[in-house]
mmCIF file of N, CA and C in Angstrom:
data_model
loop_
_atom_site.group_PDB
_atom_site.id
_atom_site.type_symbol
_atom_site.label_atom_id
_atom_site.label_comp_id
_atom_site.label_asym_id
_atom_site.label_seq_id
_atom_site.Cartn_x
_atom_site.Cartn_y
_atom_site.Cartn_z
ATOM 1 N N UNK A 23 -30.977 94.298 -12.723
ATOM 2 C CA UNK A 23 -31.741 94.213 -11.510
ATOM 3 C C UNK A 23 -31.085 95.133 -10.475
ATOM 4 N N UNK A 24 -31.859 95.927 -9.796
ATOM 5 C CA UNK A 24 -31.183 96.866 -8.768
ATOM 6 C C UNK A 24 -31.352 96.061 -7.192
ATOM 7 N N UNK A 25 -30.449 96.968 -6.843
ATOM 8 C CA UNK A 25 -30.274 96.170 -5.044
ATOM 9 C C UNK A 25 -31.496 96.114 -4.342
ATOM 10 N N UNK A 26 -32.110 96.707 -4.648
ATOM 11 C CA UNK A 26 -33.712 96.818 -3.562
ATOM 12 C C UNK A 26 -34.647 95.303 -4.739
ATOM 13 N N UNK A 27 -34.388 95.718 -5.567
ATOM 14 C CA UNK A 27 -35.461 94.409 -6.318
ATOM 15 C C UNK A 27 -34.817 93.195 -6.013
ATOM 16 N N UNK A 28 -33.304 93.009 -6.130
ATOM 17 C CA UNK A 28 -32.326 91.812 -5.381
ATOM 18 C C UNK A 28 -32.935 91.544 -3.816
ATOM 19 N N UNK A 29 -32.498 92.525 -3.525
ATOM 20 C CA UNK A 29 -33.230 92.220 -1.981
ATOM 21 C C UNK A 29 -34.478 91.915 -1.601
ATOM 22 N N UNK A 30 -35.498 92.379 -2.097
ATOM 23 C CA UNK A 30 -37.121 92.199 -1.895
ATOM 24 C C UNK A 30 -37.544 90.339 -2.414
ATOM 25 N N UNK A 31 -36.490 90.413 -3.674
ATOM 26 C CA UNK A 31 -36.661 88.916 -3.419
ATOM 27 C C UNK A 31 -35.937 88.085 -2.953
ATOM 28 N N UNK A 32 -34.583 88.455 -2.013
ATOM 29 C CA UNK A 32 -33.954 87.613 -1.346
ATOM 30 C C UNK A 32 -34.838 87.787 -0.176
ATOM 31 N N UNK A 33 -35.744 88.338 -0.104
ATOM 32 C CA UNK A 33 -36.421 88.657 1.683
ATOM 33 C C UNK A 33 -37.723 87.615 1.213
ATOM 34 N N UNK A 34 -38.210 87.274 0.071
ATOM 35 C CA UNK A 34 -38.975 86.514 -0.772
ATOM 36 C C UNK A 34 -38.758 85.085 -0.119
ATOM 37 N N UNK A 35 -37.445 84.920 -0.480
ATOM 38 C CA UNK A 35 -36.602 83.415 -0.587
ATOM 39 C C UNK A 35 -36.309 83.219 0.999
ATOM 40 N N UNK A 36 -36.164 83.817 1.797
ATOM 41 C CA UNK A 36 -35.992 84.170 3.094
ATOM 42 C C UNK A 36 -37.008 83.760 3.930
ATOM 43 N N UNK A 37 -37.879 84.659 3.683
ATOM 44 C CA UNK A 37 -39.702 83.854 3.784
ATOM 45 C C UNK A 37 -40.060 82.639 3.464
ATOM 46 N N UNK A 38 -39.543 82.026 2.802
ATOM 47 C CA UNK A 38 -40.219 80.470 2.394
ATOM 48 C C UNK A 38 -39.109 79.306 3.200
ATOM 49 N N UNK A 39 -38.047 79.862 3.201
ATOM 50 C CA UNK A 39 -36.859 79.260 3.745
ATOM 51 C C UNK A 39 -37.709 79.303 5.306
ATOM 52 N N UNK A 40 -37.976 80.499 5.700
ATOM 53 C CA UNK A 40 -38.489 80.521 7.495
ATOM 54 C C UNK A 40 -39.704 79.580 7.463
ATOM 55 N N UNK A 41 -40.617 79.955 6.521
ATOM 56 C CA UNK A 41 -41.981 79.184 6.465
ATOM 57 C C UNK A 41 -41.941 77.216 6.693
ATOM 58 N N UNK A 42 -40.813 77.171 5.724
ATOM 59 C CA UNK A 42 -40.380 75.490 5.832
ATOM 60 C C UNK A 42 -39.763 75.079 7.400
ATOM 61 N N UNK A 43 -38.961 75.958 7.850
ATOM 62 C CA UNK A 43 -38.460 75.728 9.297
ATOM 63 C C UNK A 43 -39.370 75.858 10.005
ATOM 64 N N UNK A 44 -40.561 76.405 10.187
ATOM 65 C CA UNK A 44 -41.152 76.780 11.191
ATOM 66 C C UNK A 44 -42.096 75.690 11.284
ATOM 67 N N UNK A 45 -42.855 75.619 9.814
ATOM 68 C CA UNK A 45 -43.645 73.986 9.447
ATOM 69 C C UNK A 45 -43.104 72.987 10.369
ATOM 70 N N UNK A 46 -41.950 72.941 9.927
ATOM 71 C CA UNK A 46 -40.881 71.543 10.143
ATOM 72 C C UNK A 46 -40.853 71.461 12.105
ATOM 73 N N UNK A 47 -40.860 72.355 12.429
ATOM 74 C CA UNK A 47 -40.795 72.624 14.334
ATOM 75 C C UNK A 47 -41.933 72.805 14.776
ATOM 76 N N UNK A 48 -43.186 73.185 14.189
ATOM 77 C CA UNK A 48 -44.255 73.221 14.441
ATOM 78 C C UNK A 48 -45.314 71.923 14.335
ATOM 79 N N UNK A 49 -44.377 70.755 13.619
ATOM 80 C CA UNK A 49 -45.331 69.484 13.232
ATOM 81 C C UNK A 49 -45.806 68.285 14.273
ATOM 82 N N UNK A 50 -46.853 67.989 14.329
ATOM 83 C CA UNK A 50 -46.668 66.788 15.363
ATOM 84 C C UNK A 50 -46.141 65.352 15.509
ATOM 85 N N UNK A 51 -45.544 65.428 16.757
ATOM 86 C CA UNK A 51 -44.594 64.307 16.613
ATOM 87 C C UNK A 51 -45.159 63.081 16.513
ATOM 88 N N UNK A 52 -46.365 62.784 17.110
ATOM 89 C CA UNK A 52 -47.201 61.579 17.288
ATOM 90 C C UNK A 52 -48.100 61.781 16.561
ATOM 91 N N UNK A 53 -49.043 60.384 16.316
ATOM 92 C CA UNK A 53 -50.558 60.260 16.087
ATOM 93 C C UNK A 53 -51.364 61.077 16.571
ATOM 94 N N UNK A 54 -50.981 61.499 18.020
ATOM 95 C CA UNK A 54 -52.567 61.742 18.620
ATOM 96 C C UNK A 54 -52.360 63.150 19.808
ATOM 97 N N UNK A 55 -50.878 63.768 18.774
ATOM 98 C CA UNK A 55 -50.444 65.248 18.927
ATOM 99 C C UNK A 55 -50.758 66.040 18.347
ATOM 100 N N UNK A 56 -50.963 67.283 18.878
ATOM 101 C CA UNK A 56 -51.713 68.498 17.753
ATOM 102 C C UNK A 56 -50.481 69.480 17.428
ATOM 103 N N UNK A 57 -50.871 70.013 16.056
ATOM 104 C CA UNK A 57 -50.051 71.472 15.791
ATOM 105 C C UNK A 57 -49.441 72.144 16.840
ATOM 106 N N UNK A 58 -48.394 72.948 17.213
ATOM 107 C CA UNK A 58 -47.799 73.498 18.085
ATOM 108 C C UNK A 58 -46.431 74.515 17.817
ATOM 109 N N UNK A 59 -46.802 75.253 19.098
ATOM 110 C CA UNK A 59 -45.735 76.642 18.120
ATOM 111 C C UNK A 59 -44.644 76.024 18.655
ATOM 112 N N UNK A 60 -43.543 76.912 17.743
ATOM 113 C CA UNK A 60 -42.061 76.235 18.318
ATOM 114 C C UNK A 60 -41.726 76.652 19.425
ATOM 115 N N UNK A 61 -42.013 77.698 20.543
ATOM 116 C CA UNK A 61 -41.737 78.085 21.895
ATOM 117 C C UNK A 61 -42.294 77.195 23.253
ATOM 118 N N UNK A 62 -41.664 76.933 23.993
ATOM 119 C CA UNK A 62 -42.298 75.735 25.374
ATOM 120 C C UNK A 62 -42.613 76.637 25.739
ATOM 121 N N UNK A 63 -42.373 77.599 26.083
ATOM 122 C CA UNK A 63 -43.259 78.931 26.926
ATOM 123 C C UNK A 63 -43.503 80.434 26.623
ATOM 124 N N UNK A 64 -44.483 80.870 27.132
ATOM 125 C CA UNK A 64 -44.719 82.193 26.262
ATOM 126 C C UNK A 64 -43.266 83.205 26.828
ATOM 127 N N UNK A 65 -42.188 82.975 27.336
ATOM 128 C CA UNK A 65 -41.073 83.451 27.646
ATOM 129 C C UNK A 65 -40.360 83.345 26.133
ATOM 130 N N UNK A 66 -40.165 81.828 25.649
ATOM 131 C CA UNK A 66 -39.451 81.693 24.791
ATOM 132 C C UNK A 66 -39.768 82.592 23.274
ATOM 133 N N UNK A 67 -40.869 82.905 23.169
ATOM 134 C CA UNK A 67 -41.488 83.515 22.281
ATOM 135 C C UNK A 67 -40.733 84.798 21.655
ATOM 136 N N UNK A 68 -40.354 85.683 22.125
ATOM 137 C CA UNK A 68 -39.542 87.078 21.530
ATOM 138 C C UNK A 68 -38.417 86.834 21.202
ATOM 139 N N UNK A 69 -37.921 85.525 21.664
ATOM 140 C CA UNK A 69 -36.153 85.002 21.606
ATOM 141 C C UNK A 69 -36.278 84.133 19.916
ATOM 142 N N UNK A 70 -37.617 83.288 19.963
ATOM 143 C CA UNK A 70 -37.672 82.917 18.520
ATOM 144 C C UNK A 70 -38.268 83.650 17.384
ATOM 145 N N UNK A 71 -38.781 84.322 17.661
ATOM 146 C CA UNK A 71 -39.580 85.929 16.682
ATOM 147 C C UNK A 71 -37.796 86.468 16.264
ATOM 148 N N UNK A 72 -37.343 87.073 17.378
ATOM 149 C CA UNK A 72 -36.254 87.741 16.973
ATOM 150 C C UNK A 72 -35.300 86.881 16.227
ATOM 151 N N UNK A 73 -35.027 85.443 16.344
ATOM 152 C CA UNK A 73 -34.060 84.717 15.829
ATOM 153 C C UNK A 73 -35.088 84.855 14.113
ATOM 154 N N UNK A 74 -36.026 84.356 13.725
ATOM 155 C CA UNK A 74 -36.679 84.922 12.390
ATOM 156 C C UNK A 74 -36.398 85.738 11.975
ATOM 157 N N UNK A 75 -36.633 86.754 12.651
ATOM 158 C CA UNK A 75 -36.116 88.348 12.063
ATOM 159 C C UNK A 75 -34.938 88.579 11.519
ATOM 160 N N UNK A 76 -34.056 87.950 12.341
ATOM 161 C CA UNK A 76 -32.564 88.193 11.901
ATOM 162 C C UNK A 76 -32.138 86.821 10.750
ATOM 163 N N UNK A 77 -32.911 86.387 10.619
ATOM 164 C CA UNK A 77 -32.557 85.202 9.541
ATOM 165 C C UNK A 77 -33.661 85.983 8.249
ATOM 166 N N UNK A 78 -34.295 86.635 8.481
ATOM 167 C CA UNK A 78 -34.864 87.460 7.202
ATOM 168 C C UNK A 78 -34.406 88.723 7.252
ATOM 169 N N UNK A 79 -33.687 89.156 7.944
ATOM 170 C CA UNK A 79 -32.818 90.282 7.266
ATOM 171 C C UNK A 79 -31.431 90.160 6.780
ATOM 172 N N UNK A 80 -31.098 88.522 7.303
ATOM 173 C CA UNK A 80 -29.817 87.887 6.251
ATOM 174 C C UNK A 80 -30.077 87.853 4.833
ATOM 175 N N UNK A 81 -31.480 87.123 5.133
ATOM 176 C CA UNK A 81 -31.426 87.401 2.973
ATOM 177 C C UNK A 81 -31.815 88.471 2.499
ATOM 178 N N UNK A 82 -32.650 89.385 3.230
ATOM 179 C CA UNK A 82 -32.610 90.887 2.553
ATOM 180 C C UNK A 82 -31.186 91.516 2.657
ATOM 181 N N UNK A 83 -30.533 91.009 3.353
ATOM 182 C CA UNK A 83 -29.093 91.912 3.386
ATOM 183 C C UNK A 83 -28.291 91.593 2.372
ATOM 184 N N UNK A 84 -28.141 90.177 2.600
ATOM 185 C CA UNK A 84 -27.197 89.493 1.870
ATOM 186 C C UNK A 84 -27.552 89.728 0.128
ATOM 187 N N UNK A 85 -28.534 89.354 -0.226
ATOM 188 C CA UNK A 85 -28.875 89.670 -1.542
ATOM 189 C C UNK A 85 -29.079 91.238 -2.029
ATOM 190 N N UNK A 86 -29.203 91.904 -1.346
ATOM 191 C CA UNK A 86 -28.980 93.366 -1.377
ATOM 192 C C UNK A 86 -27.409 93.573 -1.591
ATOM 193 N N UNK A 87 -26.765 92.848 -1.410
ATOM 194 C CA UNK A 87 -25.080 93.342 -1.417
ATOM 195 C C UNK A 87 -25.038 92.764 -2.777
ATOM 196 N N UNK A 88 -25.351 91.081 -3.152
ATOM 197 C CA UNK A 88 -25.355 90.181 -4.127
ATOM 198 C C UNK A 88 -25.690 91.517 -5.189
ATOM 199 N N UNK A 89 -27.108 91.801 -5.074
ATOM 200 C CA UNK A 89 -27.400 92.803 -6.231
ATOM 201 C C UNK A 89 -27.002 94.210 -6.640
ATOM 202 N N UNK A 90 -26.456 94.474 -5.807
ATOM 203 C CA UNK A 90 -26.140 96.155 -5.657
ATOM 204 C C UNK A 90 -24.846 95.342 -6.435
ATOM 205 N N UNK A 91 -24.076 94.370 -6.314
ATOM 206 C CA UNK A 91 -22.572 94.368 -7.075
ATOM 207 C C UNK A 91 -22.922 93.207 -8.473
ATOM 208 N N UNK A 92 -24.141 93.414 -8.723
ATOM 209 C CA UNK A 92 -24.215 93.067 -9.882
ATOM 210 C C UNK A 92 -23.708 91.834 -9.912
ATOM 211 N N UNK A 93 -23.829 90.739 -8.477
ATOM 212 C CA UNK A 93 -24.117 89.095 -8.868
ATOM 213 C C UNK A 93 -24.788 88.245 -9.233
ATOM 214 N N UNK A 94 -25.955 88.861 -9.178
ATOM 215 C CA UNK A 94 -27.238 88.482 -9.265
ATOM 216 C C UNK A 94 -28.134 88.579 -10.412
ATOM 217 N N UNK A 95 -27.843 87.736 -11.460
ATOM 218 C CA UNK A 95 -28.854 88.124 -12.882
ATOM 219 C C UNK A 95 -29.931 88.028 -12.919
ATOM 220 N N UNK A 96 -30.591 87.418 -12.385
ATOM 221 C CA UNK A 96 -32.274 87.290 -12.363
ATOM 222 C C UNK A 96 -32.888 87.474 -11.082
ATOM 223 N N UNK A 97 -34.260 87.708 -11.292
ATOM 224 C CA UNK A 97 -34.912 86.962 -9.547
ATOM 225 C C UNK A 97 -34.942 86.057 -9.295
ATOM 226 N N UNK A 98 -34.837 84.626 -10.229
ATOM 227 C CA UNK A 98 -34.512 82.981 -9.957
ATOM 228 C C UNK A 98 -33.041 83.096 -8.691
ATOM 229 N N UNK A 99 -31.813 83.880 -9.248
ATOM 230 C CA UNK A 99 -30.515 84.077 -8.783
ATOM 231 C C UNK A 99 -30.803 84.460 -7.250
ATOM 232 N N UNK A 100 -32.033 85.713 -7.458
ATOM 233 C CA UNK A 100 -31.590 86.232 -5.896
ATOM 234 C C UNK A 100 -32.804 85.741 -5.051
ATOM 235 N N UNK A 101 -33.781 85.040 -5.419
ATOM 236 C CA UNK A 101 -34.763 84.284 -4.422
ATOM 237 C C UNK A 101 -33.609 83.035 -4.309
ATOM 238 N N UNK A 102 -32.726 82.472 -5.011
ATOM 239 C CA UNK A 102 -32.213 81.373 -4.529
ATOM 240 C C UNK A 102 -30.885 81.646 -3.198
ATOM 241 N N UNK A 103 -30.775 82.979 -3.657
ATOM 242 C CA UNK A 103 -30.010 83.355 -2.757
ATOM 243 C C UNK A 103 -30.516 83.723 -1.114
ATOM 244 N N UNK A 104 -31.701 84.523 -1.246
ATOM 245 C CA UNK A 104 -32.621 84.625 -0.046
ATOM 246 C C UNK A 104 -32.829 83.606 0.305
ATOM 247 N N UNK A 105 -32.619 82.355 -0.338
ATOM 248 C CA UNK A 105 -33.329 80.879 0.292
ATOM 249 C C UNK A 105 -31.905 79.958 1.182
ATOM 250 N N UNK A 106 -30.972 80.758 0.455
ATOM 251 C CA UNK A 106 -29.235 80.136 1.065
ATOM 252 C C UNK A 106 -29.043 81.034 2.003
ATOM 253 N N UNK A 107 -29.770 82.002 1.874
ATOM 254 C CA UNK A 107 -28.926 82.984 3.142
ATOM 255 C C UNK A 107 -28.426 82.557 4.376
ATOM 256 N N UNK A 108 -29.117 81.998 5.793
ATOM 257 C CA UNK A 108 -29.010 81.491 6.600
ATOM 258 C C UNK A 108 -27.756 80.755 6.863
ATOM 259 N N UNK A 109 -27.409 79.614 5.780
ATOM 260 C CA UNK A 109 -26.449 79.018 5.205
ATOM 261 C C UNK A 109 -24.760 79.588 4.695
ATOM 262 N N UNK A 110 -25.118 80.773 4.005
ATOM 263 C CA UNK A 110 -23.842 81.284 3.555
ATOM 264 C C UNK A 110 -23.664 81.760 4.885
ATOM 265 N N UNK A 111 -24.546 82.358 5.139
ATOM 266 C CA UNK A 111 -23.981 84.011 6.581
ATOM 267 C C UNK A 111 -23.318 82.705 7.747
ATOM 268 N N UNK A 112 -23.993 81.238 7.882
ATOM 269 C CA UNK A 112 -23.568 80.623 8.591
ATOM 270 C C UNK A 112 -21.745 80.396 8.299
ATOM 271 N N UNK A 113 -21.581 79.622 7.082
ATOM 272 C CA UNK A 113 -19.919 79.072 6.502
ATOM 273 C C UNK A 113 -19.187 80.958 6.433
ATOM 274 N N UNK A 114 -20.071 81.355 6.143
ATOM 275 C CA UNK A 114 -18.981 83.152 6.563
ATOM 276 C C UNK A 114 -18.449 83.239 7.773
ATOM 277 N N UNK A 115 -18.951 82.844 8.619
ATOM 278 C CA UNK A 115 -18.767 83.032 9.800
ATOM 279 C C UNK A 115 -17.514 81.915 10.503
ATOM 280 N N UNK A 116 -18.215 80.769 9.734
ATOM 281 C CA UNK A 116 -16.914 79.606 10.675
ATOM 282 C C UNK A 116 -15.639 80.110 9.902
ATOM 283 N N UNK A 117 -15.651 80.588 8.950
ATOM 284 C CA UNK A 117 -14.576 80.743 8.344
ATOM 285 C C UNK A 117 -13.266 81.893 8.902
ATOM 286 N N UNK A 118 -14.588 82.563 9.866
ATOM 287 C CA UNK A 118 -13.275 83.313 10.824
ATOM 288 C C UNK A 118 -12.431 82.806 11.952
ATOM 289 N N UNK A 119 -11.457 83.075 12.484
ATOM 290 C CA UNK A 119 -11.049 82.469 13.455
ATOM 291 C C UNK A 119 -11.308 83.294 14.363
ATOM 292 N N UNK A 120 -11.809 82.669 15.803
ATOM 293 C CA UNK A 120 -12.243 83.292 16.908
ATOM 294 C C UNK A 120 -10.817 83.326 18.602
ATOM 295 N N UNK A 121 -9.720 83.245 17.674
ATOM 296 C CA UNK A 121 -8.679 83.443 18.517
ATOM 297 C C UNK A 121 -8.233 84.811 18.826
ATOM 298 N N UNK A 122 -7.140 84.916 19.668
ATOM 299 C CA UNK A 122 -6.548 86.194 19.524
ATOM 300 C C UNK A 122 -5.552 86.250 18.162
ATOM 301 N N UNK A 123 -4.834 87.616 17.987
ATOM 302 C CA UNK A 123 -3.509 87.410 17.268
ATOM 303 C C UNK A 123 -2.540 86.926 18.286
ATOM 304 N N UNK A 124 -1.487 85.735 17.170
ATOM 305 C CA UNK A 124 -0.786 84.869 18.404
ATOM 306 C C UNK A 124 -1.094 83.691 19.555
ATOM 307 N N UNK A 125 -2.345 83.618 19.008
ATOM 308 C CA UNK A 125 -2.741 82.591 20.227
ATOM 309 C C UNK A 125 -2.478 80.878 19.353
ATOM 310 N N UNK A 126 -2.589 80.050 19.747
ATOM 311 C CA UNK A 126 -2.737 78.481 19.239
ATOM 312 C C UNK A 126 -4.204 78.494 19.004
ATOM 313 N N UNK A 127 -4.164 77.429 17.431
ATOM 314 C CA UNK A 127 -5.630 77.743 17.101
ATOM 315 C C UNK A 127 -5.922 76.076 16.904
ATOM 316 N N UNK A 128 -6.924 75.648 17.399
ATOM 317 C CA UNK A 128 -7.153 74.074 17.143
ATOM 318 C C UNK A 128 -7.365 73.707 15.423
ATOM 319 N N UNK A 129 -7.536 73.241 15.041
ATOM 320 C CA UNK A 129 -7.951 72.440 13.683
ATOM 321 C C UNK A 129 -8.674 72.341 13.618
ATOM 322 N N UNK A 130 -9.567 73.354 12.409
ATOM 323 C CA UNK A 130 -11.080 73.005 11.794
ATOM 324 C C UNK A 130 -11.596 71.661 11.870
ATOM 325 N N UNK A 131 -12.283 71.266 12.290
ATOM 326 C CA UNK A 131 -13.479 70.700 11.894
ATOM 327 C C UNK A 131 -14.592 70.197 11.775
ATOM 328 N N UNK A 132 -14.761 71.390 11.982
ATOM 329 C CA UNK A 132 -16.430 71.686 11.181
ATOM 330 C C UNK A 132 -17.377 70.344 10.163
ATOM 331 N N UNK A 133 -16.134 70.674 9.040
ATOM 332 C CA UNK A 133 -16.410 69.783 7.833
ATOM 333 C C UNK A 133 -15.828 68.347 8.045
ATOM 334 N N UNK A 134 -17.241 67.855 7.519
ATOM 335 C CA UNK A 134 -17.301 65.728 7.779
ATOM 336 C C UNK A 134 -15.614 65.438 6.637
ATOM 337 N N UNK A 135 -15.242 64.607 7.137
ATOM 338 C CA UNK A 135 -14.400 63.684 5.837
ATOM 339 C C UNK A 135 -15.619 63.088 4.599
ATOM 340 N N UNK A 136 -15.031 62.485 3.605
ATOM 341 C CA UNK A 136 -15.740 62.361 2.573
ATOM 342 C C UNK A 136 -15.215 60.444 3.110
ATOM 343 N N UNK A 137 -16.479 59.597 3.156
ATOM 344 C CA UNK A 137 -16.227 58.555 3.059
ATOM 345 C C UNK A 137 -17.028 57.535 2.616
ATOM 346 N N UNK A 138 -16.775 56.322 2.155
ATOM 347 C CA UNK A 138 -17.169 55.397 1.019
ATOM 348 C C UNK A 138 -19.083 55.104 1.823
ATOM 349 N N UNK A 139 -19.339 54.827 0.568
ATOM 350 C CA UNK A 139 -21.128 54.995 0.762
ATOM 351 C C UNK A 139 -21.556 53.395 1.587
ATOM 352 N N UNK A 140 -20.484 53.035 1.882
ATOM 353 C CA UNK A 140 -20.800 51.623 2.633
ATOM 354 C C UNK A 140 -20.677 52.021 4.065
ATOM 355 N N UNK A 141 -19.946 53.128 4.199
ATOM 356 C CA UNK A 141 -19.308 53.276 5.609
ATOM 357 C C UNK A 141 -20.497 54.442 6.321
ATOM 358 N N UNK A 142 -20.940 54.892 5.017
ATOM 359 C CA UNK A 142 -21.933 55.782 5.986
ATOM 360 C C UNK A 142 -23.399 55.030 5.957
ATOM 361 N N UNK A 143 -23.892 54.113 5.463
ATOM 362 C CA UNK A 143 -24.926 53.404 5.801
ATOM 363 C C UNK A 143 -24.953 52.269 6.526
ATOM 364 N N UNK A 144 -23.222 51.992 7.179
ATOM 365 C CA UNK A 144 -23.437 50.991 8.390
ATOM 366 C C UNK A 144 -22.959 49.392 7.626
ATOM 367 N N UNK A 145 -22.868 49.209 6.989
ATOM 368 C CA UNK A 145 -22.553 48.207 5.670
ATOM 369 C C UNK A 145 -20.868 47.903 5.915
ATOM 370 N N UNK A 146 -20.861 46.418 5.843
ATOM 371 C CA UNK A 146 -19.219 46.285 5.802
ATOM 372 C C UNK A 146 -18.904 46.679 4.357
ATOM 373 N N UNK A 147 -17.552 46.970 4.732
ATOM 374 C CA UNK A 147 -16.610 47.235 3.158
ATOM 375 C C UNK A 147 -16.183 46.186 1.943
ATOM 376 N N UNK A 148 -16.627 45.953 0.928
ATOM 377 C CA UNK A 148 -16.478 45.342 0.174
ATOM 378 C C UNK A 148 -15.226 44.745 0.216
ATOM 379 N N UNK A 149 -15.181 43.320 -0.169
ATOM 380 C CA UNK A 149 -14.050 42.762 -0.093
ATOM 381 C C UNK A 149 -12.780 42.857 -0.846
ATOM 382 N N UNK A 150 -11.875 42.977 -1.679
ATOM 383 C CA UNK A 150 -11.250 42.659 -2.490
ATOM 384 C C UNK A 150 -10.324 41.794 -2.875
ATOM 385 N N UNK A 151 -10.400 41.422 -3.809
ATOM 386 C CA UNK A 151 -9.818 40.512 -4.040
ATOM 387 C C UNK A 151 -10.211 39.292 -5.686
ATOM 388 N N UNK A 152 -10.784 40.383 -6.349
ATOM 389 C CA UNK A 152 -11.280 39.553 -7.326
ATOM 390 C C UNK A 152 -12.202 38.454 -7.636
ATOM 391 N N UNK A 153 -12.361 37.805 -6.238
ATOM 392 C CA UNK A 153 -13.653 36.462 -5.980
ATOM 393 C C UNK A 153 -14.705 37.303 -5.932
ATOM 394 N N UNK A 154 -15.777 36.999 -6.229
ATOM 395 C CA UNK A 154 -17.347 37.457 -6.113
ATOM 396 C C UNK A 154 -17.920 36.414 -5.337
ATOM 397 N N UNK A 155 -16.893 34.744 -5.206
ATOM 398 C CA UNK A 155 -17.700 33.837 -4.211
ATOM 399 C C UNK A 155 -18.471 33.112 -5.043
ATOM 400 N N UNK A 156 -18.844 33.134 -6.647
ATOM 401 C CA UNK A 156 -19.451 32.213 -7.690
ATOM 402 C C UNK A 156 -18.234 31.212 -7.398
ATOM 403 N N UNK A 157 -19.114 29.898 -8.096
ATOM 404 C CA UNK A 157 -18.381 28.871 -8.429
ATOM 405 C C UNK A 157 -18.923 28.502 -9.243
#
C-alpha cells in the first residue's frame, strides 16, 4: 500500500470519526428540541469548520506517515488508523513536557489509576473475611 492510498483512507476513517462527533453535538437534547448545528453563533462557525479540518488532516497526515513507513498492511489498518487519529496526535502530545530545560515539572496525571469495579460504580467494597453471612 503506498502513502497516498494509506492516507486517502486514513482521511476515509477521519470522515466518519468527524461525522459521529458532529451527529453526537448536533442531537437534540429534549423531546420537543430540534436538530442543531454545533455553533451558538454564526461567529462560532469558522472556529469549528477549522477545528474539523485540522482533525481531518490528522488522519490524512498521520496515516500518510503510518503508510509511507510501511505500518500499515491493509486499508482495514489505515481507515482504523484515520479513525484513531484525533486520539494518537492527542497522547503524542501530552507526552511532551511543556516546561523549560531546568525548570520543576509537576507529575503526570493525565492518566486515571486503575481501580476495583466496585469503586467505580459507587458500590461498597466487598467484605473479607470468608463469611458470605449464610447460616
Amino acid at each position: 500500500m503506498t502513502g497516498l492510498e494509506a492516507a486517502l483512507w486514513g482521511l476515509l476513517g477521519s470522515g466518519v470519526a468527524e461525522a459521529l462527533n458532529l451527529s453526537a453535538s448536533m442531537r437534540p437534547t429534549g423531546p420537543r428540541r430540534r436538530w442543531r448545528w454545533p455553533w451558538s453563533s454564526p461567529a462560532d462557525r469558522p472556529v469549528v469548520l477549522v477545528a474539523i479540518a485540522l482533525r481531518l488532516f490528522a488522519g490524512f497526515g498521520l496515516t500518510a506517515a503510518l503508510g509511507t513507513s510501511d505500518q500499515l498492511p491493509n486499508a482495514t489498518a489505515a481507515l482504523a488508523a484515520g479513525l484513531a487519529a484525533p486520539l494518537i496526535v492527542a497522547r503524542f502530545f501530552q507526552s511532551i513536557p511543556l516546561t523549560e530545560p531546568g525548570a520543576q515539572q509537576r507529575p503526570d496525571t493525565a492518566l486515571p489509576t486503575t481501580r476495583e469495579p466496585s469503586d467505580r460504580l459507587g458500590l461498597p467494597a466487598p467484605e473479607s473475611g470468608g463469611s458470605d453471612g449464610a447460616r
